[in-house]
Coordinates of C-alpha atoms in Angstrom, one line a residue:
X155 CA -22.1 2.4 13.1
X156 CA -20.5 6.0 11.7
X157 CA -23.0 7.9 12.1
X158 CA -24.2 8.3 8.2
X159 CA -22.3 12.1 7.7
X160 CA -18.9 10.3 8.7
X161 CA -19.6 7.3 6.2
X162 CA -17.1 7.4 3.3
X163 CA -18.4 5.3 0.1
X164 CA -15.5 6.1 -2.4
X165 CA -14.4 3.8 -3.4
X166 CA -17.0 3.8 -5.4
X167 CA -15.8 6.6 -7.2
X168 CA -19.4 9.1 -7.6
X169 CA -21.0 11.2 -5.5
X170 CA -24.4 10.8 -6.8
X171 CA -24.1 7.0 -5.4
X172 CA -22.4 8.0 -2.6
X173 CA -25.3 10.8 -0.9
X174 CA -27.8 7.9 -1.5
X175 CA -26.2 5.6 0.8
X176 CA -25.7 8.4 2.9
X177 CA -29.3 8.2 3.1
X178 CA -30.6 4.7 2.8
X179 CA -28.2 4.1 6.1
X180 CA -30.2 6.1 7.8
X181 CA -33.8 5.3 7.3
X182 CA -33.3 0.9 7.2
X183 CA -31.2 -1.4 8.5
X184 CA -29.1 -1.8 7.1
X185 CA -26.0 -4.9 7.5
X186 CA -22.9 -4.2 5.1
X187 CA -21.8 -3.3 1.3
X188 CA -20.0 -5.0 -0.9
X189 CA -18.3 -3.6 -3.9
X190 CA -15.8 -4.9 -6.7
X191 CA -14.9 -3.3 -10.6
X192 CA -14.1 -6.4 -11.9
X193 CA -12.6 -5.6 -15.6
X194 CA -14.2 -8.9 -16.8
X195 CA -17.2 -8.3 -16.0
X196 CA -18.9 -5.4 -18.0
X197 CA -20.8 -4.5 -14.5
X198 CA -19.6 -2.7 -11.3
X199 CA -21.5 -5.2 -9.0
X200 CA -22.9 -2.8 -5.3
X201 CA -24.3 -5.9 -3.5
X202 CA -26.4 -4.5 -0.4
X203 CA -27.1 -6.7 2.7
X204 CA -30.2 -5.3 3.7
X205 CA -31.5 -6.6 7.4
X206 CA -35.9 -7.2 6.1
X207 CA -37.3 -8.8 2.6
X208 CA -40.0 -6.5 1.8
X209 CA -37.4 -3.9 1.6
X210 CA -35.1 -5.2 -0.1
X211 CA -38.0 -5.4 -3.1
X212 CA -39.1 -2.4 -2.2
X213 CA -35.6 -0.8 -2.4
X214 CA -35.1 -2.7 -5.8
X215 CA -37.7 -0.4 -7.4
X216 CA -36.7 2.5 -6.8
X217 CA -35.7 4.2 -10.0
X218 CA -32.1 5.1 -9.1
X219 CA -31.2 1.2 -9.2
X220 CA -31.8 1.8 -13.1
X221 CA -30.4 4.8 -13.5
X222 CA -27.1 5.1 -11.5
X223 CA -26.9 1.1 -13.7
X224 CA -27.5 3.3 -17.0
X225 CA -25.5 5.4 -17.0
X226 CA -22.4 4.9 -14.1
X227 CA -23.1 1.0 -15.7
X228 CA -22.9 0.0 -11.1
X229 CA -25.3 -3.3 -11.0
X230 CA -26.9 -2.5 -7.7
X231 CA -29.1 -5.6 -5.8
X232 CA -30.2 -6.1 -2.9
X233 CA -30.3 -8.4 -1.1
X234 CA -32.0 -9.6 2.9
X235 CA -29.7 -11.6 5.4
X236 CA -31.3 -14.2 5.6
X237 CA -31.1 -15.3 1.7
X238 CA -28.1 -14.1 1.6
X239 CA -26.5 -16.5 4.4
X240 CA -29.0 -19.0 3.3
X241 CA -27.2 -18.9 -1.2
X242 CA -23.4 -19.4 0.6
X243 CA -24.4 -22.0 2.5
X244 CA -25.6 -24.0 -1.2
X245 CA -22.6 -23.0 -2.8
X246 CA -23.9 -20.1 -4.9
X247 CA -20.3 -19.2 -6.7
X248 CA -22.3 -15.5 -6.7
X249 CA -22.6 -15.0 -3.4
X250 CA -18.9 -16.4 -2.9
X251 CA -17.4 -14.3 -5.4
X252 CA -19.0 -11.0 -5.1
X253 CA -19.4 -10.9 -0.6
X254 CA -16.5 -10.7 0.3
X255 CA -14.2 -8.6 3.6
X256 CA -12.2 -7.3 0.5
X257 CA -14.8 -5.9 -1.4
X258 CA -16.8 -4.4 2.0
X259 CA -17.3 -1.0 1.9
X260 CA -19.4 -0.7 4.9
X261 CA -19.9 -2.6 7.9
X262 CA -23.3 -2.4 10.6
X263 CA -21.4 -3.8 13.4
X264 CA -24.1 -3.5 16.0
X265 CA -26.2 -5.8 14.0
X266 CA -26.4 -9.5 14.9
X267 CA -26.7 -10.6 11.5
X268 CA -23.2 -8.1 10.7
X269 CA -20.4 -10.7 10.5
X270 CA -20.1 -12.6 6.8
X271 CA -17.0 -13.4 5.2
X272 CA -16.1 -16.7 3.0
X273 CA -14.3 -19.8 4.4
X274 CA -11.9 -20.7 2.2
X275 CA -11.9 -22.7 -0.5
X276 CA -10.5 -26.1 1.1
X277 CA -13.3 -25.6 3.2
X278 CA -17.1 -24.4 0.5
X279 CA -14.9 -26.5 -2.7
X280 CA -17.7 -29.2 -1.6
X281 CA -20.5 -26.3 -1.8
X282 CA -19.2 -25.3 -4.9
X283 CA -19.0 -29.1 -6.0
X284 CA -22.6 -29.5 -4.8
X285 CA -24.4 -26.6 -6.0
X286 CA -22.6 -26.8 -10.1
X287 CA -22.6 -31.1 -10.2
X288 CA -26.7 -30.6 -9.3
X289 CA -26.5 -27.9 -12.2
X290 CA -25.1 -30.9 -14.1
X291 CA -27.6 -33.3 -13.1
X292 CA -30.9 -32.0 -13.7
X293 CA -29.8 -30.5 -16.9
X294 CA -28.8 -34.3 -18.0
X295 CA -32.1 -35.5 -17.5
X296 CA -32.9 -33.1 -20.0
X297 CA -31.3 -33.0 -22.2
X298 CA -32.3 -37.2 -21.7
X299 CA -36.2 -36.6 -21.6
X300 CA -34.9 -34.4 -24.9
X301 CA -34.0 -37.3 -26.4
X302 CA -36.4 -39.8 -25.9
X303 CA -39.1 -37.3 -26.9
X304 CA -36.9 -37.0 -30.4
X305 CA -37.0 -41.2 -30.7
X306 CA -40.1 -41.4 -30.3
X307 CA -41.0 -38.2 -32.2
X308 CA -43.1 -36.1 -30.7
X309 CA -42.8 -32.7 -31.7
X310 CA -45.0 -30.9 -29.9
X311 CA -42.8 -32.1 -26.4
X312 CA -39.6 -31.2 -27.5
X313 CA -40.1 -27.8 -28.2
X314 CA -41.7 -27.0 -24.1
X315 CA -38.9 -29.5 -23.5
X316 CA -37.0 -27.3 -24.2
X317 CA -38.6 -25.0 -23.8
X318 CA -38.5 -26.0 -19.8
X319 CA -34.0 -26.8 -21.0
X320 CA -33.4 -23.7 -21.9
X321 CA -35.2 -22.5 -19.2
X322 CA -33.3 -23.7 -16.7
X323 CA -29.8 -22.9 -17.9
X324 CA -32.0 -19.0 -17.5
X325 CA -32.2 -20.0 -14.2
X326 CA -28.2 -20.8 -13.9
X327 CA -27.0 -18.0 -15.8
X328 CA -29.3 -15.3 -13.9
X329 CA -28.8 -16.1 -11.4
X330 CA -24.3 -15.9 -11.5
X331 CA -25.2 -13.3 -13.3
X332 CA -27.5 -11.4 -11.6
X333 CA -28.2 -12.8 -8.2
X334 CA -31.2 -13.8 -8.9
X335 CA -33.4 -15.5 -10.8
X336 CA -36.6 -13.6 -12.6
X337 CA -38.4 -16.8 -13.4
X338 CA -41.6 -15.3 -12.6
X339 CA -40.4 -13.2 -16.7
X340 CA -41.3 -14.4 -20.1
X341 CA -38.2 -17.1 -21.6
X342 CA -38.1 -13.1 -23.8
X343 CA -37.8 -11.2 -20.8
X344 CA -35.1 -13.0 -19.3
X345 CA -33.1 -13.5 -22.5
X346 CA -32.8 -9.4 -23.2
X347 CA -32.3 -9.1 -19.8
X348 CA -29.3 -11.0 -19.8
X349 CA -27.4 -9.5 -22.5
X350 CA -27.3 -6.4 -20.4
X351 CA -24.7 -8.6 -18.6
X352 CA -23.1 -11.3 -21.7
X353 CA -23.6 -9.7 -24.8
X354 CA -22.8 -12.9 -26.5
X355 CA -26.4 -14.2 -26.4
X356 CA -27.6 -12.3 -28.2
X357 CA -25.8 -14.1 -30.9
X358 CA -27.9 -18.0 -30.2
X359 CA -30.9 -16.1 -31.0
X360 CA -33.1 -14.3 -33.7
X361 CA -34.6 -11.7 -33.1
X362 CA -38.1 -8.8 -33.6
X363 CA -37.6 -5.0 -33.5
X364 CA -39.5 -5.4 -30.0
X365 CA -37.5 -8.1 -28.0
X366 CA -39.3 -10.7 -29.6
X367 CA -37.6 -14.2 -30.4
X368 CA -37.4 -16.0 -33.6
X369 CA -37.1 -19.6 -31.5
X370 CA -39.5 -19.2 -28.1
X371 CA -42.1 -18.3 -30.8
X372 CA -41.6 -21.9 -31.5
X373 CA -41.5 -22.9 -27.8
X374 CA -45.2 -20.6 -27.4
X375 CA -46.8 -23.1 -30.3
X376 CA -45.9 -25.4 -29.5
X377 CA -48.1 -25.0 -26.0
X378 CA -50.8 -23.6 -28.1
X379 CA -50.6 -26.5 -30.3
X380 CA -50.8 -29.1 -27.2
X381 CA -53.7 -27.3 -25.9
X382 CA -55.9 -27.6 -28.8
X383 CA -54.9 -31.3 -29.9
X384 CA -53.4 -29.5 -32.6
X385 CA -49.8 -31.0 -33.2
X386 CA -47.0 -29.2 -35.2
X387 CA -43.7 -30.7 -37.4
X388 CA -41.1 -28.8 -37.5
X389 CA -38.4 -31.7 -37.2
X390 CA -35.5 -29.0 -39.1
X391 CA -35.5 -26.6 -36.2
X392 CA -35.0 -29.5 -33.5
X393 CA -31.3 -28.9 -34.4
X394 CA -31.0 -25.1 -34.0
X395 CA -32.9 -25.5 -30.7
X396 CA -30.3 -27.8 -29.9
X397 CA -27.5 -25.2 -30.9
X398 CA -28.8 -22.8 -29.0
X399 CA -29.4 -24.1 -25.8
X400 CA -25.9 -26.1 -26.4
X401 CA -24.3 -21.8 -26.6
X402 CA -25.9 -20.8 -22.7
X403 CA -24.7 -24.1 -21.7
X404 CA -21.6 -23.6 -22.8
X405 CA -22.2 -19.5 -21.1
X406 CA -22.6 -21.4 -17.7
X407 CA -19.3 -23.2 -17.7
X408 CA -17.2 -20.7 -18.5
X409 CA -19.3 -18.3 -15.7
X410 CA -18.5 -20.8 -13.2
X411 CA -15.1 -21.6 -13.7
X412 CA -14.5 -17.2 -13.9
X413 CA -16.1 -17.9 -10.6
X414 CA -14.3 -20.8 -8.7
X415 CA -11.0 -19.6 -10.1
X416 CA -11.5 -15.9 -8.7
X417 CA -12.7 -17.9 -5.6
X418 CA -9.5 -19.2 -5.6
X419 CA -7.6 -16.7 -5.7
X420 CA -9.3 -14.7 -3.4
X421 CA -9.2 -17.7 -0.8
X422 CA -5.4 -18.3 -0.6
X423 CA -4.2 -13.7 0.0
X424 CA -3.8 -12.4 3.0
X425 CA -7.0 -9.5 3.1
X426 CA -7.3 -7.0 5.2
X427 CA -9.7 -5.1 6.5
X428 CA -11.2 -2.8 8.9
X429 CA -13.6 -4.1 11.0
X430 CA -13.3 -7.7 13.3
X431 CA -15.3 -10.1 12.6
X432 CA -16.0 -13.7 14.6
X433 CA -14.9 -16.1 13.4
X434 CA -17.2 -18.4 14.1
X435 CA -20.8 -16.9 14.7
X436 CA -23.1 -17.7 17.1
X437 CA -25.9 -19.9 16.2
X438 CA -29.2 -18.1 18.5
X439 CA -31.3 -21.4 16.7
X440 CA -28.9 -22.9 18.2
X441 CA -28.5 -21.7 21.6
X442 CA -32.2 -22.0 22.2
X443 CA -32.8 -25.0 21.3
X444 CA -29.6 -26.1 23.7
X445 CA -31.0 -24.8 26.6
X446 CA -34.5 -25.5 26.2
X447 CA -33.4 -29.2 26.4
X448 CA -31.5 -28.1 29.3
X449 CA -34.4 -27.6 30.9
X450 CA -36.6 -30.2 30.6
X451 CA -33.9 -33.2 31.0
X452 CA -30.7 -33.8 32.3
X453 CA -28.1 -33.8 29.9
X454 CA -24.8 -35.8 29.9
X455 CA -23.2 -34.4 27.1
X456 CA -25.1 -33.2 23.7
X457 CA -23.4 -33.6 20.5
X458 CA -24.1 -31.9 17.1
X459 CA -23.7 -34.1 14.6
X460 CA -25.8 -33.1 11.7
X461 CA -26.5 -29.9 9.6
X462 CA -28.1 -28.7 6.6
X463 CA -29.8 -26.7 5.5
X464 CA -32.1 -27.0 2.3
X465 CA -34.7 -24.3 1.2
X466 CA -35.9 -21.6 4.1
X467 CA -35.2 -24.5 6.4
X468 CA -32.9 -25.4 8.4
X469 CA -32.7 -28.6 10.4
X470 CA -30.2 -29.5 13.2
X471 CA -29.5 -32.8 14.8
X472 CA -28.6 -33.8 17.5
X473 CA -27.8 -36.5 20.0
X474 CA -27.9 -36.4 23.4
X475 CA -26.6 -38.2 26.6
X476 CA -28.6 -39.3 29.0
X477 CA -31.0 -41.6 31.5
X478 CA -35.0 -41.5 31.0
X479 CA -36.1 -39.8 28.0
X480 CA -37.5 -42.6 26.0
X481 CA -40.3 -41.3 22.5
X482 CA -43.0 -39.4 23.9
X483 CA -40.8 -36.8 26.3
X484 CA -38.6 -36.0 23.2
X485 CA -41.8 -35.6 21.1
X486 CA -43.0 -33.1 23.8
X487 CA -39.5 -31.8 23.6
X488 CA -39.8 -31.5 19.5
X489 CA -42.8 -29.5 20.2
X490 CA -41.8 -27.6 22.1
X491 CA -38.7 -26.1 20.3
X492 CA -40.6 -26.0 17.7
X493 CA -42.6 -23.6 19.7
X494 CA -40.0 -21.0 20.5
X495 CA -38.0 -20.7 17.1
X496 CA -41.1 -21.7 14.1
X497 CA -41.4 -23.3 11.4
X498 CA -38.3 -22.6 9.2
X499 CA -35.5 -24.9 12.3
X500 CA -36.5 -28.3 12.8
X501 CA -34.3 -30.8 15.7
X502 CA -34.4 -34.6 14.8
X503 CA -33.6 -36.2 18.2
X504 CA -31.6 -39.1 19.5
X505 CA -31.1 -40.1 23.0
X506 CA -28.9 -42.8 24.7
X507 CA -27.5 -43.3 27.5
X508 CA -23.9 -43.6 27.9
X509 CA -24.0 -47.3 28.8
X510 CA -27.1 -48.0 26.7
X511 CA -24.4 -46.9 23.8
X512 CA -21.3 -48.6 25.5
X513 CA -23.0 -51.6 25.5
X514 CA -24.2 -51.6 21.6
X515 CA -20.8 -51.0 20.4
X516 CA -20.7 -54.4 18.8
X517 CA -23.2 -53.0 16.3
X518 CA -23.7 -49.3 16.0
X519 CA -20.2 -48.3 16.7
X520 CA -19.4 -47.5 12.8
X521 CA -22.3 -44.6 13.5
X522 CA -21.7 -43.8 17.1
X523 CA -17.7 -42.8 15.9
X524 CA -18.6 -40.9 14.1
X525 CA -20.7 -38.6 15.7
X526 CA -18.9 -38.5 19.3
X527 CA -16.4 -36.2 18.2
X528 CA -14.9 -32.5 19.2
X529 CA -16.0 -31.0 16.1
X530 CA -19.9 -31.7 17.4
X531 CA -19.8 -31.8 20.5
X532 CA -21.9 -28.9 21.5
X533 CA -22.3 -29.0 25.7
X534 CA -21.5 -31.0 28.4
X535 CA -22.7 -31.2 32.1
X536 CA -18.6 -32.6 33.2
X537 CA -15.2 -32.4 32.9
X538 CA -14.7 -35.4 33.7
X539 CA -17.2 -37.7 32.5
X540 CA -15.8 -41.4 30.9
X541 CA -14.8 -41.3 27.4
X542 CA -16.7 -45.2 25.0
X543 CA -14.1 -47.6 25.1
X544 CA -14.2 -47.7 21.3
X545 CA -13.0 -51.5 19.7
X546 CA -10.2 -51.8 18.0
X547 CA -9.9 -52.8 15.8
X548 CA -13.3 -52.7 14.9
X549 CA -15.7 -54.7 12.0
X550 CA -19.4 -53.3 10.7
X551 CA -21.3 -55.6 10.4
X552 CA -24.9 -55.9 9.5
X553 CA -26.5 -58.3 12.3
X554 CA -29.6 -59.9 11.6
X555 CA -30.1 -57.6 8.3
X556 CA -31.8 -60.8 6.8
X557 CA -34.4 -60.1 9.4
X558 CA -34.9 -57.3 9.4
X559 CA -35.3 -57.3 5.6
X560 CA -37.7 -59.6 5.2
X561 CA -40.3 -58.1 7.7
X562 CA -40.3 -55.0 5.5
X563 CA -40.9 -56.6 2.2
X564 CA -44.1 -58.8 3.8
X565 CA -45.4 -56.7 5.2
X566 CA -45.6 -54.6 1.9
X567 CA -46.0 -58.1 0.1
X568 CA -49.2 -58.3 2.6
X569 CA -49.5 -54.4 1.7
X570 CA -50.0 -55.0 -1.5
X571 CA -52.1 -58.2 -1.4
X572 CA -54.9 -55.6 0.5
X573 CA -54.4 -52.4 -2.2
X574 CA -55.3 -54.7 -4.7
X575 CA -58.0 -56.9 -3.7
X576 CA -60.9 -57.3 -5.7
X577 CA -63.1 -56.4 -3.6
X578 CA -61.9 -52.4 -2.9
X579 CA -61.5 -54.3 1.2
X580 CA -58.9 -51.5 2.7
X581 CA -58.9 -52.6 6.3
X582 CA -55.9 -52.6 8.5
X583 CA -53.8 -50.6 5.0
X584 CA -53.5 -47.5 7.1
X585 CA -51.4 -49.3 9.7
X586 CA -49.6 -52.0 6.6
X587 CA -48.7 -49.2 4.8
X588 CA -47.4 -46.2 8.4
X589 CA -45.9 -50.8 9.5
X590 CA -43.8 -51.6 6.3
X591 CA -42.8 -47.7 6.5
X592 CA -41.1 -48.0 9.9
X593 CA -39.6 -51.1 9.2
X594 CA -38.3 -49.4 5.9
X595 CA -37.0 -46.6 7.7
X596 CA -35.0 -48.7 10.1
X597 CA -33.6 -51.0 7.6
X598 CA -31.7 -48.4 5.2
X599 CA -30.9 -46.3 8.4
X600 CA -29.1 -50.0 9.4
X601 CA -27.4 -51.0 6.2
X602 CA -26.5 -47.0 5.4
X603 CA -25.1 -46.6 8.7
X604 CA -24.8 -49.8 10.9
X605 CA -27.2 -48.5 13.5
X606 CA -30.6 -49.7 14.6
X607 CA -33.3 -46.5 15.8
X608 CA -35.3 -47.3 18.7
X609 CA -38.7 -47.0 17.3
X610 CA -39.2 -42.8 17.6
X611 CA -41.0 -40.9 15.7
X612 CA -41.9 -41.6 11.4
X613 CA -40.9 -37.9 10.7
X614 CA -37.8 -38.3 12.7
X615 CA -37.2 -41.6 11.1
X616 CA -36.9 -39.9 8.1
X617 CA -34.7 -37.6 8.3
X618 CA -32.7 -40.2 9.4
X619 CA -32.5 -41.9 6.3
X620 CA -31.7 -38.7 4.4
X621 CA -28.8 -38.0 6.7
X622 CA -27.8 -41.6 5.6
X623 CA -27.7 -41.0 2.2
X624 CA -29.0 -37.8 0.7
X625 CA -30.3 -39.5 -2.3
X626 CA -33.8 -40.1 -0.9
X627 CA -34.4 -37.0 -1.3
X628 CA -35.5 -37.5 -4.2
X629 CA -38.9 -39.8 -2.6
X630 CA -39.6 -36.2 -1.1
X631 CA -42.0 -35.2 -3.8
X632 CA -44.4 -38.1 -2.8
X633 CA -44.3 -37.3 0.9
X634 CA -45.1 -33.5 -0.4
X635 CA -48.6 -35.2 -3.1
X636 CA -50.4 -37.2 -0.1
X637 CA -53.7 -36.3 0.4
X638 CA -53.2 -35.5 4.1
X639 CA -50.6 -34.4 5.9
X640 CA -48.2 -37.9 6.1
X641 CA -46.1 -37.9 8.9
X642 CA -48.9 -37.8 11.5
X643 CA -50.5 -39.7 9.2
X644 CA -48.6 -42.3 10.3
X645 CA -47.8 -41.7 14.1
X646 CA -52.0 -41.9 14.3
X647 CA -52.0 -45.8 13.0
X648 CA -48.7 -47.1 15.2
X649 CA -51.5 -47.7 17.7
X650 CA -54.8 -49.7 17.4
X651 CA -58.1 -47.9 15.7
X652 CA -60.8 -50.2 15.9
X653 CA -62.9 -48.4 13.2
X654 CA -63.3 -49.3 8.8
X655 CA -60.9 -47.5 7.0
X656 CA -62.9 -45.7 4.4
X657 CA -60.1 -44.7 1.4
X658 CA -60.9 -44.5 -1.0
X659 CA -58.8 -45.9 -4.5
X660 CA -56.6 -42.4 -5.3
X661 CA -55.2 -42.9 -1.8
X662 CA -54.8 -46.4 -1.5
X663 CA -52.8 -46.1 -4.8
X664 CA -50.2 -42.9 -3.6
X665 CA -49.9 -45.2 -0.6
X666 CA -49.3 -48.3 -2.9
X667 CA -46.6 -46.3 -5.1
X668 CA -44.7 -44.6 -2.0
X669 CA -44.6 -48.7 -1.2
X670 CA -43.5 -50.0 -4.3
X671 CA -40.9 -47.6 -5.3
X672 CA -39.7 -47.8 -1.8
X673 CA -39.1 -51.3 -1.3
X674 CA -37.4 -51.1 -4.7
X675 CA -34.5 -48.9 -3.7
X676 CA -34.7 -50.8 -0.2
X677 CA -34.4 -54.3 -2.7
X678 CA -31.4 -52.7 -4.9
X679 CA -29.4 -51.5 -1.6
X680 CA -29.9 -55.1 0.3
X681 CA -30.1 -57.8 -2.9
X682 CA -28.6 -56.5 -5.4
X683 CA -26.0 -54.8 -3.6
X684 CA -25.5 -59.2 -2.1
X685 CA -25.4 -57.8 1.5
X686 CA -27.1 -61.7 2.1
X687 CA -24.5 -64.0 0.8
X688 CA -25.0 -66.1 3.1
X689 CA -28.6 -66.5 3.1
X690 CA -31.2 -67.4 1.2
X691 CA -32.4 -64.1 -1.5
X692 CA -36.4 -64.3 -1.0

């Protein structure tokens, strides 16, 4: 890193701000600074990537930040490193558009977190589409809810639902224009703040002299009326609210399109930067994990076949080719990994011997052939390890699916019988619930991937379900709302506990909902998907 007196921020063309930035580099662990002056934006953007969250929050509140925004139309945004990388991994186009090599005006090459570079559009496109489609999907759900309430004539609920929908729109407008959402503020404050970036917004909301808006006031009245068990009848305002919301929706569409075009254009140009960037930054967490595994087990090969970040947690899916690493060993290894890397990182460990994989390719080749590839390879004990004898051609099929499905269905029926008995005798209900969940996961994974897992932990099975089909994550809320820690509860009841069951009705109902929803999911997949045409569908 250059000494601060030698640093030049001439790109800013602002002596006042340049002096402040030199002081920041001396006082804080600044990783990168990105500056973009874009003709279509009202503001220039100065994004400062800093190491610590607390520093970013404190610096964002400094008076000079507001001053340079007001006087020089430069929007300064402090973002801590992990958040920047996380938002980019989610496909957030704000980060991909503004945090690019050509915008870098300062780089701390000594920092371990200093490497950040946007991918080519072809590589980034999938993440962008996931981010954009997530908006459209959830927006449609909100709209359907509003339409259903209108058909039912639920006036109060219509306005409160529209308030949630407009808040949802503001979330995305803020992220697309400002880099982060301010959902702790009132709707009035959020609308007023956005007008600075998007003057058109003021066309959609009638305001008073205090930057309060007619429609948001209507939302507040509807909420208060609901709390007082009263009703407001303002059907004539439905269309006005719909038009305002639709206008915000169009702004989001336009911003998506603008950022998408800018990212594609940037990736198509050959950019020259004044510093070297490592094309493949080293994953410290993965390195620690592999080192820990190698110290615990004699490994032939390790494959990182999937990695996903959800919220603040990153999950690594590792296939270990080894001999003698049973479920207890994997459980112990997982605990050791968590103690070393913390709760923000999780590991889904599968272990099989080379011979077992080879011997079971007739059933599992579709699964293993997707994993055992060079692009996922992370470790080999020798360059002379034998290649697998893949079946060519291989036609995947679901051998014995009928029996797996029938077993799962029977355990669901048995659970339901006990859960709904009039005497509220719930003996063995915990074991039945565990049996159903494990059976469901194994069957679901088998249907989706042609792989039938061993009897690994319940948490590993659920993570494999998510790997097989990310859509199953929609039931995570049931797991999170469970009255106790869900997966430890299941793992405890994989073995016999000779004691009385003491569940209350609410706890039983929670289990019942999970059984019913997951069984419905499996029924739609297997029966409605016509995977059992050769068997009696009972």
